[in-house]
């Protein structure tokens, strides 16, 4: 069993929204590893970061991604930082991985003030700078794991889903 497609990208790229649209179109389920982590931990991702630390979160994330890749056959959306783990990158080999690329302006608009975004906590004055830093740092990693890249800037979630369907056929 393997996911039909794995969506990767930074916060604000639209992974959850586009994933839900694709799952509905294809008659499959969508799974989000952040939701899986919250179910296991019994608390929101932001609380895990604050109370347990990023390292503890990344351990849970690695386990959630491995389990989802092995047991889910629908659309799988990974958390923005999941691909930072070398073991996770290795597990993605052989899967259809679509990188939802988003530019700074669109990412900031979609993320807003970062409520519930652990890597933006306490950074209200510098959200734009922090999002830029994350985009710059992670883009090469997303590109390295992707089998397809879809630009999301200026596109509706439905348009992005259309492009993914075109890429996968």
C-alpha positions as semicolon CSV with decimal commas, in nm:
position;residue;x (nm);y (nm);z (nm)
1;X;0,000;0,000;0,000
2;X;0,129;0,344;-0,088
3;X;-0,013;0,694;-0,109
4;X;-0,148;0,801;-0,444
5;X;0,043;1,127;-0,398
6;X;0,247;1,289;-0,122
7;X;0,226;1,668;-0,093
8;X;0,522;1,861;0,047
9;X;0,595;2,230;0,082
10;X;0,618;2,510;0,333
11;X;0,344;2,651;0,552
12;X;0,098;2,843;0,339
13;X;0,154;2,632;0,028
14;X;-0,194;2,479;0,054
15;X;-0,107;2,116;0,125
16;X;-0,410;2,048;0,345
17;X;-0,659;2,235;0,127
18;X;-0,533;2,095;-0,204
19;X;-0,498;1,750;-0,050
20;X;-0,864;1,754;0,054
21;X;-0,971;1,859;-0,297
22;X;-0,767;1,584;-0,462
23;X;-0,896;1,320;-0,222
24;X;-1,254;1,423;-0,291
25;X;-1,199;1,414;-0,668
26;X;-1,031;1,073;-0,656
27;X;-1,266;0,915;-0,403
28;X;-0,988;0,846;-0,153
29;X;-0,905;0,976;0,192
30;X;-0,663;1,252;0,280
31;X;-0,421;1,215;0,566
32;X;-0,217;1,491;0,727
33;X;0,082;1,386;0,936
34;X;0,043;1,687;1,167
35;X;-0,307;1,560;1,254
36;X;-0,162;1,212;1,317
37;X;0,099;1,362;1,551
38;X;-0,165;1,556;1,743
39;X;-0,370;1,237;1,787
40;X;-0,072;1,045;1,924
41;X;0,047;1,327;2,150
42;X;-0,299;1,432;2,263
43;X;-0,221;1,798;2,205
44;X;-0,173;2,049;1,923
45;X;0,155;2,071;1,736
46;X;0,217;2,418;1,879
47;X;0,190;2,278;2,233
48;X;0,433;1,997;2,151
49;X;0,688;2,255;2,033
50;X;0,644;2,472;2,343
51;X;0,614;2,198;2,607
52;X;0,835;1,921;2,467
53;X;1,062;2,099;2,219
54;X;1,124;2,076;1,847
55;X;1,339;1,762;1,877
56;X;1,052;1,571;2,042
57;X;0,816;1,694;1,772
58;X;1,054;1,586;1,494
59;X;1,077;1,236;1,644
60;X;0,697;1,207;1,645
61;X;0,689;1,348;1,292
62;X;0,941;1,094;1,160
63;X;0,731;0,811;1,307
64;X;0,407;0,955;1,170
65;X;0,545;0,992;0,818
66;X;0,686;0,638;0,818
67;X;0,353;0,494;0,935
68;X;0,151;0,696;0,685
69;X;0,375;0,603;0,391
70;X;0,338;0,236;0,483
71;X;-0,037;0,228;0,550
72;X;-0,216;0,505;0,358
73;X;-0,331;0,474;-0,003
74;X;-0,493;0,815;-0,052
75;X;-0,350;1,167;-0,051
76;X;-0,083;1,234;0,209
77;X;0,011;1,586;0,322
78;X;0,335;1,620;0,518
79;X;0,413;1,892;0,766
80;X;0,635;2,168;0,630
81;X;0,950;2,050;0,809
82;X;0,907;1,674;0,764
83;X;1,149;1,659;0,471
84;X;1,431;1,800;0,685
85;X;1,483;1,454;0,833
86;X;1,724;1,243;0,622
87;X;1,536;0,924;0,710
88;X;1,210;1,075;0,592
89;X;1,371;1,187;0,266
90;X;1,491;0,833;0,211
91;X;1,144;0,693;0,278
92;X;1,000;0,925;0,010
93;X;1,211;0,765;-0,264
94;X;0,985;0,580;-0,505
95;X;0,674;0,779;-0,411
96;X;0,493;1,040;-0,622
97;X;0,592;1,355;-0,434
98;X;0,453;1,692;-0,540
99;X;0,622;2,005;-0,408
100;X;0,370;2,288;-0,378
101;X;0,596;2,586;-0,432
102;X;0,478;2,919;-0,291
103;X;0,641;3,260;-0,299
104;X;0,693;3,486;-0,002
105;X;0,399;3,721;-0,065
106;X;0,143;3,442;-0,106
107;X;0,284;3,240;0,187
108;X;0,261;3,539;0,422
109;X;-0,095;3,616;0,308
110;X;-0,203;3,257;0,367
111;X;-0,025;3,217;0,701
112;X;-0,147;3,549;0,841
113;X;-0,012;3,616;1,188
114;X;0,106;3,259;1,226
115;X;-0,146;3,152;1,490
116;X;-0,086;2,783;1,551
117;X;0,237;2,788;1,352
118;X;0,503;2,683;1,602
119;X;0,800;2,813;1,406
120;X;0,639;3,158;1,402
121;X;0,541;3,174;1,769
122;X;0,654;3,490;1,942
123;X;0,766;3,643;1,615
124;X;0,470;3,867;1,526
125;X;0,697;4,153;1,420
126;X;0,916;3,937;1,200
127;X;0,679;3,686;1,045
128;X;0,765;3,793;0,691
129;X;1,140;3,761;0,759
130;X;1,096;3,422;0,926
131;X;0,879;3,288;0,643
132;X;1,140;3,410;0,391
133;X;1,414;3,234;0,588
134;X;1,216;2,908;0,598
135;X;1,138;2,927;0,226
136;X;1,502;2,993;0,138
137;X;1,636;2,718;0,363
138;X;1,387;2,450;0,268
139;X;1,325;2,505;-0,104
140;X;1,627;2,298;-0,215
141;X;1,517;2,011;0,009
142;X;1,160;2,017;-0,125
143;X;1,294;2,021;-0,481
144;X;1,527;1,730;-0,408
145;X;1,247;1,500;-0,285
146;X;0,986;1,606;-0,542
147;X;0,895;1,413;-0,852
148;X;0,683;1,711;-0,964
149;X;0,677;2,079;-0,873
150;X;0,360;2,290;-0,892
151;X;0,366;2,666;-0,842
152;X;0,075;2,785;-0,628
153;X;0,120;3,163;-0,644
154;X;-0,186;3,343;-0,775
155;X;-0,376;3,016;-0,815
156;X;-0,685;2,891;-0,636
157;X;-0,667;2,553;-0,460
158;X;-0,884;2,406;-0,738
159;X;-0,640;2,533;-1,002
160;X;-0,349;2,381;-0,812
161;X;-0,537;2,050;-0,786
162;X;-0,600;2,064;-1,165
163;X;-0,227;2,110;-1,227
164;X;-0,139;1,819;-1,001
165;X;-0,384;1,596;-1,183
166;X;-0,227;1,700;-1,514
167;X;0,122;1,626;-1,380
168;X;0,022;1,283;-1,252
169;X;-0,144;1,162;-1,571
